[in-house]
Structure formats: structure tokens, C-alpha cells
Short mmCIF file of C-alpha atoms and ligand atoms in Angstrom, two decimals:
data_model
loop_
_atom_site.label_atom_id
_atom_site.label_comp_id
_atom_site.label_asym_id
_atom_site.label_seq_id
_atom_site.Cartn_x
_atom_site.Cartn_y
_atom_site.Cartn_z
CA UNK A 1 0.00 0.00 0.00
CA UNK A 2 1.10 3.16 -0.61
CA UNK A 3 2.72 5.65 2.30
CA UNK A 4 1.72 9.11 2.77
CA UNK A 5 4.50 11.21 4.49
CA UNK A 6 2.83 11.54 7.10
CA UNK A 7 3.17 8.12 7.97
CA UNK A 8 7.06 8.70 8.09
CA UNK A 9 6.42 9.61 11.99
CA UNK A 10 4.58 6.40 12.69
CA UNK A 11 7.22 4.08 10.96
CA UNK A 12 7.65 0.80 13.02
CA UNK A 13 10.06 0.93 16.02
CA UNK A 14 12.95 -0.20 15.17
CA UNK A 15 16.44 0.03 17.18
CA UNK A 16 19.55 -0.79 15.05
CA UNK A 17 17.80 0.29 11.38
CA UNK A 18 19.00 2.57 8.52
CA UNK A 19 16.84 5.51 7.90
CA UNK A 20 14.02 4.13 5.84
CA UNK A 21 14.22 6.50 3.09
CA UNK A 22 11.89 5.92 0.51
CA UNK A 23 9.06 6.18 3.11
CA UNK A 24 9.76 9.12 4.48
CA UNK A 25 11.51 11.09 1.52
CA UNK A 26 8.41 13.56 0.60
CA UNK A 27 8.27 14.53 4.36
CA UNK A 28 12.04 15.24 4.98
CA UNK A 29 11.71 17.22 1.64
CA UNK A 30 9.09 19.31 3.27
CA UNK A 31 10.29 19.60 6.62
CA UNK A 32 14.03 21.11 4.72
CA UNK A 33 11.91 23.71 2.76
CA UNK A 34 9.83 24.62 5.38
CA UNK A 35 12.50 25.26 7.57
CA UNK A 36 14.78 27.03 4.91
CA UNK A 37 17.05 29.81 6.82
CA UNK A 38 15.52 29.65 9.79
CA UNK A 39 18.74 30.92 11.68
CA UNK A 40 20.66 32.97 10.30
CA UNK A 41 19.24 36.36 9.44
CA UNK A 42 20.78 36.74 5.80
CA UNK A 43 18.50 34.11 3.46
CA UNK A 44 19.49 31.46 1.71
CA UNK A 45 18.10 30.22 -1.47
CA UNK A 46 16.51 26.89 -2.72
CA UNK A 47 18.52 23.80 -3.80
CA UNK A 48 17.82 25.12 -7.26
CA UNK A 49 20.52 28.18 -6.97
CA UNK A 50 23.29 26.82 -9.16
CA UNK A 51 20.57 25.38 -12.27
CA UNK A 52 21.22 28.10 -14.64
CA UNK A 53 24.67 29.04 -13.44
CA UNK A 54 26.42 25.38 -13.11
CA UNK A 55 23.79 22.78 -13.55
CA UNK A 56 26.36 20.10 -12.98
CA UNK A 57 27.40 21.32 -9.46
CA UNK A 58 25.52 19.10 -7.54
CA UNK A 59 26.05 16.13 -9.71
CA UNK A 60 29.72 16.88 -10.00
CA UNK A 61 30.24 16.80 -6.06
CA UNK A 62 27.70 13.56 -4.95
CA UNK A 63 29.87 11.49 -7.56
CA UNK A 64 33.34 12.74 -6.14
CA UNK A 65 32.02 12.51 -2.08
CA UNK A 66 30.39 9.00 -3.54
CA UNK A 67 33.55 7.95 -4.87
CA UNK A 68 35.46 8.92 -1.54
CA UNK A 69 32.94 7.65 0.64
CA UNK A 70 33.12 4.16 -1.06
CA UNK A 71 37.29 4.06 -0.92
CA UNK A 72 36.95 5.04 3.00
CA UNK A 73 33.59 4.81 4.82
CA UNK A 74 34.70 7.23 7.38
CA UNK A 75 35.61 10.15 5.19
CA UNK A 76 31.44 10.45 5.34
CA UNK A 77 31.91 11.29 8.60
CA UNK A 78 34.82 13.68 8.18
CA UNK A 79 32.91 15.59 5.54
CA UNK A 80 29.58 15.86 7.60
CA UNK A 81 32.01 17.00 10.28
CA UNK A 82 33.68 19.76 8.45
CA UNK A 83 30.33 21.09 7.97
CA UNK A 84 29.65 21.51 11.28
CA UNK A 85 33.00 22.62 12.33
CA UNK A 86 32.31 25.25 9.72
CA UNK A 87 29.10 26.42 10.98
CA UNK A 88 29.58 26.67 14.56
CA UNK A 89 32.77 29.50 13.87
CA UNK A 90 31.25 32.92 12.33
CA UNK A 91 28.69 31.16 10.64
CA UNK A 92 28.46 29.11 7.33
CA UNK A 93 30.80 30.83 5.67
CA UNK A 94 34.31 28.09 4.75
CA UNK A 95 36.44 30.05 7.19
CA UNK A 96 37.63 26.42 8.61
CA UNK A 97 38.92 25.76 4.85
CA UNK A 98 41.44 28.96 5.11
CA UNK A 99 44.81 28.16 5.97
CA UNK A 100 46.88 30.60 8.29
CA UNK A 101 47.80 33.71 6.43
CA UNK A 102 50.41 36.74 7.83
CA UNK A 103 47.28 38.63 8.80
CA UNK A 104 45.18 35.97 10.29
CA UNK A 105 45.56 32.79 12.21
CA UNK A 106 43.17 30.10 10.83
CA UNK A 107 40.64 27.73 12.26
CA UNK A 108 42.68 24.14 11.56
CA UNK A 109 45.13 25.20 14.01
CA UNK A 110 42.56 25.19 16.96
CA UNK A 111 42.00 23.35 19.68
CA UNK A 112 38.76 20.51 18.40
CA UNK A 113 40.37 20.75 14.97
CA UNK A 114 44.44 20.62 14.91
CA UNK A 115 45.05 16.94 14.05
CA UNK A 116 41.47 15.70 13.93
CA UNK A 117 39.67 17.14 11.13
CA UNK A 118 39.98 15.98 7.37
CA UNK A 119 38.37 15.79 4.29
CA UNK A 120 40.17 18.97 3.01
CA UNK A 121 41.58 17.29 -0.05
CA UNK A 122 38.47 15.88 -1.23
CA UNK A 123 36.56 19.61 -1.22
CA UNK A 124 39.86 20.83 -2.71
CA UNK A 125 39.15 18.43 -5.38
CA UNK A 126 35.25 19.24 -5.97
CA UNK A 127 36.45 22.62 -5.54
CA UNK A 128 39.16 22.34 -8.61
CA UNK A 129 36.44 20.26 -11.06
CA UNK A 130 33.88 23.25 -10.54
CA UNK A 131 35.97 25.71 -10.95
CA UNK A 132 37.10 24.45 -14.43
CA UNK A 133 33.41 23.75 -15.06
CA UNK A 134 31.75 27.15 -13.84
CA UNK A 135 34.68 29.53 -12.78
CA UNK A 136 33.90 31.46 -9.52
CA UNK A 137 30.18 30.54 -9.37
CA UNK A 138 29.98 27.78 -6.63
CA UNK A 139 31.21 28.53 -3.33
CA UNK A 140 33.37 26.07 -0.91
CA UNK A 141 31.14 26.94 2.15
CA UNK A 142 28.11 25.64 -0.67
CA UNK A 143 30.00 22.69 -1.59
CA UNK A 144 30.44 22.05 2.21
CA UNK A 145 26.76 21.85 2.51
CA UNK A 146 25.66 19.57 -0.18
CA UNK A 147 28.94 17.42 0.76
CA UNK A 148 27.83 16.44 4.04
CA UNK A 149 23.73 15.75 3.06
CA UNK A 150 25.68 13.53 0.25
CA UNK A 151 28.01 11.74 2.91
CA UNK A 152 25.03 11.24 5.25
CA UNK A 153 23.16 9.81 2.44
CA UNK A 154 25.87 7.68 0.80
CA UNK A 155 26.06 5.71 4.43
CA UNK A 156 22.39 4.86 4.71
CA UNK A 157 20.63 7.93 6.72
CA UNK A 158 18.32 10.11 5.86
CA UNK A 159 18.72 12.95 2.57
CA UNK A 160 17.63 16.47 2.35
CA UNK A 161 17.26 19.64 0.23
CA UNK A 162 19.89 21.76 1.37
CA UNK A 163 19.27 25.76 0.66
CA UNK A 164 21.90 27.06 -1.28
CA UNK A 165 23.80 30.61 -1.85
CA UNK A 166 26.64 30.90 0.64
CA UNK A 167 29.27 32.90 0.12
CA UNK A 168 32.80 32.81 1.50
CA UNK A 169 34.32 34.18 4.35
CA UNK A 170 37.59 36.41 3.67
CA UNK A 171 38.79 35.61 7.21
CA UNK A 172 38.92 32.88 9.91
CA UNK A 173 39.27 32.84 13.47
CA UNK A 174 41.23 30.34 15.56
CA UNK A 175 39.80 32.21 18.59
CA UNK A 176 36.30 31.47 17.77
CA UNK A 177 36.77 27.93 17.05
CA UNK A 178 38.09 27.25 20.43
CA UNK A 179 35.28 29.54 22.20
CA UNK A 180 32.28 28.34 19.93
CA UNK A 181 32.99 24.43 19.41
CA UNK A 182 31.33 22.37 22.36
CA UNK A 183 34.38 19.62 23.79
CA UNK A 184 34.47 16.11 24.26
CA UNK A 185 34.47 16.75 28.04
CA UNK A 186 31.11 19.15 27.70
CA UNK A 187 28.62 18.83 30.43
CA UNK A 188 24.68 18.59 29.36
CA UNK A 189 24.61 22.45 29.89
CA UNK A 190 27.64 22.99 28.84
CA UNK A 191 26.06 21.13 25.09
CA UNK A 192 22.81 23.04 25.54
CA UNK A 193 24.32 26.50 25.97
CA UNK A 194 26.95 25.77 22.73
CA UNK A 195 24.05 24.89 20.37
CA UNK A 196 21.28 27.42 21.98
CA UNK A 197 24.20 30.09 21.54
CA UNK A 198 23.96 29.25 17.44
CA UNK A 199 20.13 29.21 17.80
CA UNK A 200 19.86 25.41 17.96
CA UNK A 201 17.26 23.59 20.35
CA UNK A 202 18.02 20.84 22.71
CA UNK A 203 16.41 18.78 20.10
CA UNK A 204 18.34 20.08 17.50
CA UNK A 205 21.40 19.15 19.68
CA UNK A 206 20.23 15.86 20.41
CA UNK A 207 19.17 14.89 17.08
CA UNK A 208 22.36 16.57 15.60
CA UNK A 209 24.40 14.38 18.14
CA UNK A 210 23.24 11.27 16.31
CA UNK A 211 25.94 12.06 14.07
CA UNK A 212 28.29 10.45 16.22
CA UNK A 213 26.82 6.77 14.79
CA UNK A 214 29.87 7.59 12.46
CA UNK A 215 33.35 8.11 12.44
CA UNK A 216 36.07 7.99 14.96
CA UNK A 217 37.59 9.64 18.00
CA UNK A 218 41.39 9.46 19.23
CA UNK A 219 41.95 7.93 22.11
CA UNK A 220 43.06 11.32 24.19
CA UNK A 221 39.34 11.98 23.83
CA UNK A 222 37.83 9.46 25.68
CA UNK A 223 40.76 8.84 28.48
CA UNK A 224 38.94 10.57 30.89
CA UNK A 225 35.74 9.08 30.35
CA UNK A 226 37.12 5.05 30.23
CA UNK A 227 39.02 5.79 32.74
CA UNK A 228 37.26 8.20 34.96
CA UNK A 229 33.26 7.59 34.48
CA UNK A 230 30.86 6.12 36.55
CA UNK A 231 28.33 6.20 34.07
CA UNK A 232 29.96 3.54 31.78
CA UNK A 233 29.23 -0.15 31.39
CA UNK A 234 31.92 -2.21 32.51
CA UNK A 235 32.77 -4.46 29.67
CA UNK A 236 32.63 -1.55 27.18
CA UNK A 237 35.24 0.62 29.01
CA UNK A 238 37.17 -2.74 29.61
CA UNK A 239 37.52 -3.13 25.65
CA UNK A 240 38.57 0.55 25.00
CA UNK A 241 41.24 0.38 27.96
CA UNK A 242 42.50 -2.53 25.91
CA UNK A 243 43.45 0.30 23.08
CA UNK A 244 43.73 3.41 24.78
CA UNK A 245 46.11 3.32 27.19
CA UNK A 246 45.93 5.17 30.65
CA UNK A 247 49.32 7.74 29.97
CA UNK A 248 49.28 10.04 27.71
CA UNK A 249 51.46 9.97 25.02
CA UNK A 250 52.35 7.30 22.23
CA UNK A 251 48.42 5.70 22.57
CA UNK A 252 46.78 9.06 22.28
CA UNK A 253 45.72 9.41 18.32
CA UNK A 254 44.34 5.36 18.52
CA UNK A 255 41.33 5.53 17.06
CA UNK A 256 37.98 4.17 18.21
CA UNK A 257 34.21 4.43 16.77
CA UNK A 258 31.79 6.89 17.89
CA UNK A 259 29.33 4.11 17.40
CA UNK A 260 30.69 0.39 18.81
CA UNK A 261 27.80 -1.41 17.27
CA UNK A 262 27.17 -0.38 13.80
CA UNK A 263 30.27 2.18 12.92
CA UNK A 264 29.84 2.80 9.55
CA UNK A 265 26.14 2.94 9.67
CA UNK A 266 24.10 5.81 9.65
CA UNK A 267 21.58 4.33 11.99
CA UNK A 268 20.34 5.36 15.29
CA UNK A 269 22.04 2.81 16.93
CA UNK A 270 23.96 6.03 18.01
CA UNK A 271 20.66 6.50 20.49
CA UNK A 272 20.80 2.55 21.69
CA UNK A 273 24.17 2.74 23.05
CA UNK A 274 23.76 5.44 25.42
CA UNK A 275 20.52 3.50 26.46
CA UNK A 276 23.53 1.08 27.55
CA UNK A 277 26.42 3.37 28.96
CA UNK A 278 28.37 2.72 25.70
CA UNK A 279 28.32 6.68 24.75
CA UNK A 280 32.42 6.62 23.72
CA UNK A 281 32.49 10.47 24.92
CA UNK A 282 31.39 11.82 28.02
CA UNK A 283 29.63 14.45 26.08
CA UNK A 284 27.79 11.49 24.10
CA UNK A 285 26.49 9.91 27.27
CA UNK A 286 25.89 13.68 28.76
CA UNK A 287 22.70 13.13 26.99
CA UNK A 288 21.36 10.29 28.90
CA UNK A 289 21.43 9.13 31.99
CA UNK A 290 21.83 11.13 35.84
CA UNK A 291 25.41 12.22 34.69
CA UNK A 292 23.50 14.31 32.43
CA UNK A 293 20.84 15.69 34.24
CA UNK A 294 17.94 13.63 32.34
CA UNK A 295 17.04 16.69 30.77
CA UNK A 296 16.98 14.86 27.49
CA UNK A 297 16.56 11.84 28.51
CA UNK A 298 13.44 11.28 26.62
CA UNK A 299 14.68 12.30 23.34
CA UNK A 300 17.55 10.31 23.36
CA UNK A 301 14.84 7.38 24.10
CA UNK A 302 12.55 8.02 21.45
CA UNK A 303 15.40 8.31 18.73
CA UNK A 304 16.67 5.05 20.31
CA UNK A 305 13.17 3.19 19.42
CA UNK A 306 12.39 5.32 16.49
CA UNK A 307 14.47 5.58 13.26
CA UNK A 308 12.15 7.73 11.36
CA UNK A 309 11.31 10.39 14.11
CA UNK A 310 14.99 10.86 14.49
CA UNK A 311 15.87 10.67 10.56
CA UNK A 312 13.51 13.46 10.11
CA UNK A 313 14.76 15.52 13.00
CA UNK A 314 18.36 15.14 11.78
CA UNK A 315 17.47 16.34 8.52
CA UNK A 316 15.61 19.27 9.69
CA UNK A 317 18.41 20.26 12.12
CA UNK A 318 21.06 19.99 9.63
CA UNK A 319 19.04 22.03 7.73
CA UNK A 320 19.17 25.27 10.61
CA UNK A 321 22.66 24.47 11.43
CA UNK A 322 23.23 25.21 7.36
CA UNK A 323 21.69 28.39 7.75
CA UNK A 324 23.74 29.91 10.77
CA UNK A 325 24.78 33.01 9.50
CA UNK A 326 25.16 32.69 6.23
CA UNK A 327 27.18 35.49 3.68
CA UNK A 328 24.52 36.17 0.77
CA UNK A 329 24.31 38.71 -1.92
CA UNK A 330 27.47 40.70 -2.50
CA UNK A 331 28.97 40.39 0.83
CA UNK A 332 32.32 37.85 1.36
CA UNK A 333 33.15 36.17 -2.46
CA UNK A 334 33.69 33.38 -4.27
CA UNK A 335 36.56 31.51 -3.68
CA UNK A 336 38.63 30.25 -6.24
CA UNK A 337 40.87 27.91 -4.25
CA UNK A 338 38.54 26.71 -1.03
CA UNK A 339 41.99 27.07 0.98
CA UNK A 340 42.87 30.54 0.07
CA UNK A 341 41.26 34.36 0.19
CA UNK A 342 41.02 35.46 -3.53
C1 HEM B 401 27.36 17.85 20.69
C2 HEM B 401 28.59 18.32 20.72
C3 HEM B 401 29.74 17.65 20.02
C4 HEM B 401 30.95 17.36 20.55
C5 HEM B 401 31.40 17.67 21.97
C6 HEM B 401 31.71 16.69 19.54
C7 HEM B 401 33.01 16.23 19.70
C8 HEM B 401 33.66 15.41 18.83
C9 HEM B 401 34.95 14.82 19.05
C10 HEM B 401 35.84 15.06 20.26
C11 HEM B 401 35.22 14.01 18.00
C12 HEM B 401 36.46 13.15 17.80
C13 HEM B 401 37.59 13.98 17.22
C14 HEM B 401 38.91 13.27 17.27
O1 HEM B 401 39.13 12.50 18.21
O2 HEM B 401 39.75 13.49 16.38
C15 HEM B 401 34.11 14.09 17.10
C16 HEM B 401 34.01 13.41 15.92
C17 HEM B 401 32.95 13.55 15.03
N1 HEM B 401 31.93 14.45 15.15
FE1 HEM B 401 31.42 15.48 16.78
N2 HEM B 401 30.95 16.57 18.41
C18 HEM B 401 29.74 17.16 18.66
C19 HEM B 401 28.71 17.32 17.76
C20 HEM B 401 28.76 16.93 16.44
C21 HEM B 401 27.83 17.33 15.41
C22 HEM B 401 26.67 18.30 15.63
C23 HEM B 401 28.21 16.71 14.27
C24 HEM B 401 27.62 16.78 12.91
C25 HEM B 401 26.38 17.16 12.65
C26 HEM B 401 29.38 15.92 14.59
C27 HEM B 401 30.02 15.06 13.74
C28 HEM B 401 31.12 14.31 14.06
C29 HEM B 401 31.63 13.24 13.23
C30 HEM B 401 30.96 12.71 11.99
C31 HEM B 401 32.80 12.79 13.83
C32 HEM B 401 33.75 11.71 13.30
C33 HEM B 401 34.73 12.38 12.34
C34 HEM B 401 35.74 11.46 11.70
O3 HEM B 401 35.74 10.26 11.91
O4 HEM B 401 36.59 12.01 10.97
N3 HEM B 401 29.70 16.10 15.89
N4 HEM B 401 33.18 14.96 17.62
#
């Protein structure tokens, strides 16, 4: 029989499942355009932007983030990463792309990014194929965007229309990235205060937190917490002690998953494990349990049971974090190398 989109809400419970897409498609499509810009105050434009300008942009970068999603599953992650990285420091804008110049000291030098964030080389590469298709017409902190709704598509979740129009910032700020990025060792407020500061709900924080059912952390963040933490179950923090030793030092870039169960899923299986104490981070299991205040403990529940109430969430959120403070009409520029002022 046929589903309306309503019935995307009322999909069967069901822990450990990819986003059921086809069901709910229509009604994440909805939800995206009916949210369109809701934070920032400049507006962003449809998903149609580039169709007279460079009606191969969007094509051109889901092949190239398909093609490096399938060579490394967790360059999804890095790429849906970058684009919140981005966001959360002066706005949508690809400041976190600029490299340190004699007047300014960039963003990858900063605390939650030096040594941790990647995927530069594959935007450099969209970057360089639209550049010889359309010169100056699609902008890195654009390509950002539709990069990370591609990489969150390519590994099973949910897909979205992402408003389009950004321009590029002409400087970054280290300082900002260390003041604005929530840490791995964030408390529940200290979470709901770093997302309400951007204009972000606690269920926009929540739901956004489901990213974390991909990718990997480095050991050095999650010492304290496998180490340290009550609120951990006992065989989980046994395994990660196993590869992340107790010193720092030569252990501290191993890598574990965000998500022990299903780590290259984009499932809410995310939601499950901190129903278990098996959050890697202590800001993960912030989010549930009486470490955490229980604040949001019924979210996190819900998403647990419900793939399709959090799918739809996700998108929508991922929709208003793409909208924080966005450049439009003639103010920053078009980039013509992502990593670089013009
Ligand atoms: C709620 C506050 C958040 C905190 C405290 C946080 C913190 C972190 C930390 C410490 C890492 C591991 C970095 C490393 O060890 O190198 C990480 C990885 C990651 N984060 Fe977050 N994060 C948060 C929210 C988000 C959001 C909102 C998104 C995206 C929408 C996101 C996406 C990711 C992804 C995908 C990875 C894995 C990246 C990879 O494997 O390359 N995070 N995060």
C-alpha cells in the first residue's frame, strides 16, 4: 500500500535500522523547505541556486564525495564533520577551509580541529572540477553543505534539500573555534548553551548528536571518560582500555568508533548505546542518563526506538545548522581555491 508522508512519523520501532528513506523522503523534503534559513538572518536560497549558473554542481560533487565515501567509509563522517565545524565559527561561511595567512591565524590550528579534522583534499578536489566547469560561481562553504547531506546519504541515513547561496568568508578565526565548538568533556549544559548560543534547540542538539553513529575519535578523547566515568558499562570501558592506554602519550591518536555497534552505519544505533552506557564520549552519554541531568533523557529514548522520528529531526536540524549566519548577496566572495582568500 502506498505511504503518505505523514506516515514517516509512525514508521515501526525499530532500534539498530538505517533511515528508511523511501518512506519518508516527501516529508524530509518538506520539513528542509519549510525550515529554509531559519537561523541565520541573511536568506538562503533553494537547492535550485546553481541550475542556470552550473547545472552540474551538484552532480559533480555527490559522484566525487560517492567515490570517496566508497574508498573510505569514514571520510562520510569527516565531511559531515567539516560542515559543522564550519558552521559553529562565524557562521556558514568556509572560514575552517582557510589556511593561516600573515594577517590571520586560521581555524585548523585550533584546539577541536588541529590533528582531527579531514576531508580537506576531497573539497579541494570538488572545488578544482567546478571551478574548471563554472569559474567562480559555486562557493566552498556551498559545496560544504551539499557534501555532508551527500556523505550522510551515501552511508544509509536520511537525505535532504539543502538551501543554497553561501558565500565565502575572507577571514577565519582560531579564537572562535576554540570559544564556539562544544568539547568532548562538555557537560549537558555545557552542550545546551553551545548549540542554543547558534540558535539550535536541545532537540536540535540531540538529534544533531546522532551524528556520532559515524566516524572515529582518538583515544586522548575518551581517556577521561574510560578511565574516569561512573556512568559507563563495565565491559565496554574494559575493551577501550585494551586500546587506549591510561598515559598520555604514544596511545593518544588510537582511534575508536563513535558508534561500537554499527560504525559505519548511519543508523540510530547512536541513540541505543547510550541507552547502555556505551556513549564513547562523556559528552555522548551527557545526553542520557543522571550524569547528564535527564534533561533529554526522553529524546535520546525516542530516537533510540524510532528511526524515522529521528531521521527526520536530523534532517531538519542539519538544515538550521546550514543556515547559521550565512554570507549572501554581495557580501564575502567566491573563492577560487577553497583554501585561500582570492
Ligand atoms: C554535541 C557536541 C559535540 C561534541 C562535543 C563533539 C566532539 C567530537 C569529538 C571530540 C570528535 C572526535 C575527534 C577526534 O578524536 O579526532 C568528534 C568526531 C565527530 N563528530 Fe562530533 N561533536 C559534537 C557534535 C557533532 C555534530 C553536531 C556533528 C555533525 C552534525 C558531529 C560530527 C562528528 C563526526 C561525523 C565525527 C567523526 C569524524 C571522523 O571520523 O573524521 N559532531 N566529535
Amino acid at each position: 500500500m502506498p505511504m503518505t508522508p505523514l506516515e514517516c512519523d509512525m514508521a515501526p520501532a525499530a532500534s539498530r535500522q538505517s533511515w528508511p528513506l523511501p518512506r519518508c523522503g516527501l516529508l524530509v523534503l518538506a520539513l528542509a523547505l519549510a525550515t529554509t534559513a531559519a537561523v541565520g538572518s541573511a536568506q538562503l536560497s533553494s537547492e535550485s541556486y546553481y541550475d542556470a549558473s552550473c547545472p552540474a554542481a551538484l552532480l559533480t560533487i555527490r559522484t566525487a564525495v560517492s567515490t570517496a565515501v566508497l574508498l573510505e567509509p569514514r571520510m562520510g563522517a569527516s565531511l559531515l564533520r567539516l560542515h559543522f565545524h564550519d558552521c559553529f565559527v562565524q557562521g556558514c561561511d568556509a572560514s575552517v577551509l582557510l589556511d593561516d595567512t600573515a594577517s590571520f591565524t586560521g581555524e585548523k590550528g585550533a584546539g577541536p580541529n588541529a590533528g582531527s579534522l579531514r576531508g580537506f583534499d576531497v573539497i579541494d578536489n570538488i572545488k578544482m572540477l567546478l571551478e574548471l566547469l563554472c569559474p567562480q560561481t559555486v562557493s566552498c562553504a556551498d559545496i560544504l553543505a551539499v557534501a555532508a547531506r551527500d556523505s550522510v546519504a551515501q552511508l544509509g541515513g536520511p537525505s535532504w534539500a539543502v538551501p543554497l547561496g553561501r558565500r565565502d568568508a575572507t577571514t577565519a578565526s582560531a579564537s572562535l573555534a576554540n570559544s564556539d565548538l562544544p568539547g568532548p568533556t562538555s557537560s549537558l549544559n555545557g552542550l545546551l548553551n553551545a548549540f542554543s548560543n547558534k540558535g539550535l534547540s536541545s532537540t536540535d542538539m540531540v538529534a544533531l548528536s546522532g551524528a556520532h553513529t559515524v566516524g572515529r575519535a582518538q583515544c586522548k578523547n575518551c581517556r577521561a571518560r574510560i578511565y574516569n566515568d561512573t556512568d559507563i558499562d563495565a565491559s565496554f570501558a574494559a575493551s577501550l582500555r585494551a586500546s587506549c592506554p591510561a598515559q598520555a602519550g604514544a596511545g593518544d591518536g588510537a582511534l575508536e568508533p563513535l558508534d561500537g555497534s554499527t560504525p559505519d552505519a548511519f543508523d540510530n544505533a547512536y541513540f541505543g548505546n547510550l541507552l547502555s552506557q556505551r556513549g564513547l564520549l562523556h559528552s555522548d552519554q551527557a545526553l542520557f542518563g543522571g550524569g547528564g541531568g535527564g534533561a533529554t533523557d526522553g529524546l535520546v529514548s525516542a530516537y533510540a526506538s524510532n528511526a524515522g522520528q529521528w531521521g527526520a529531526d536530523f534532517a531538519a536540524a542539519m538544515v538550521k545548522m546550514g543556515s547559521i549566519s550565512p554570507l549572501t548577496g554581495t557580501d564575502g566572495e567566491i573563492r577560487v581555491n577553497c583554501r585561500r582568500v582570492n
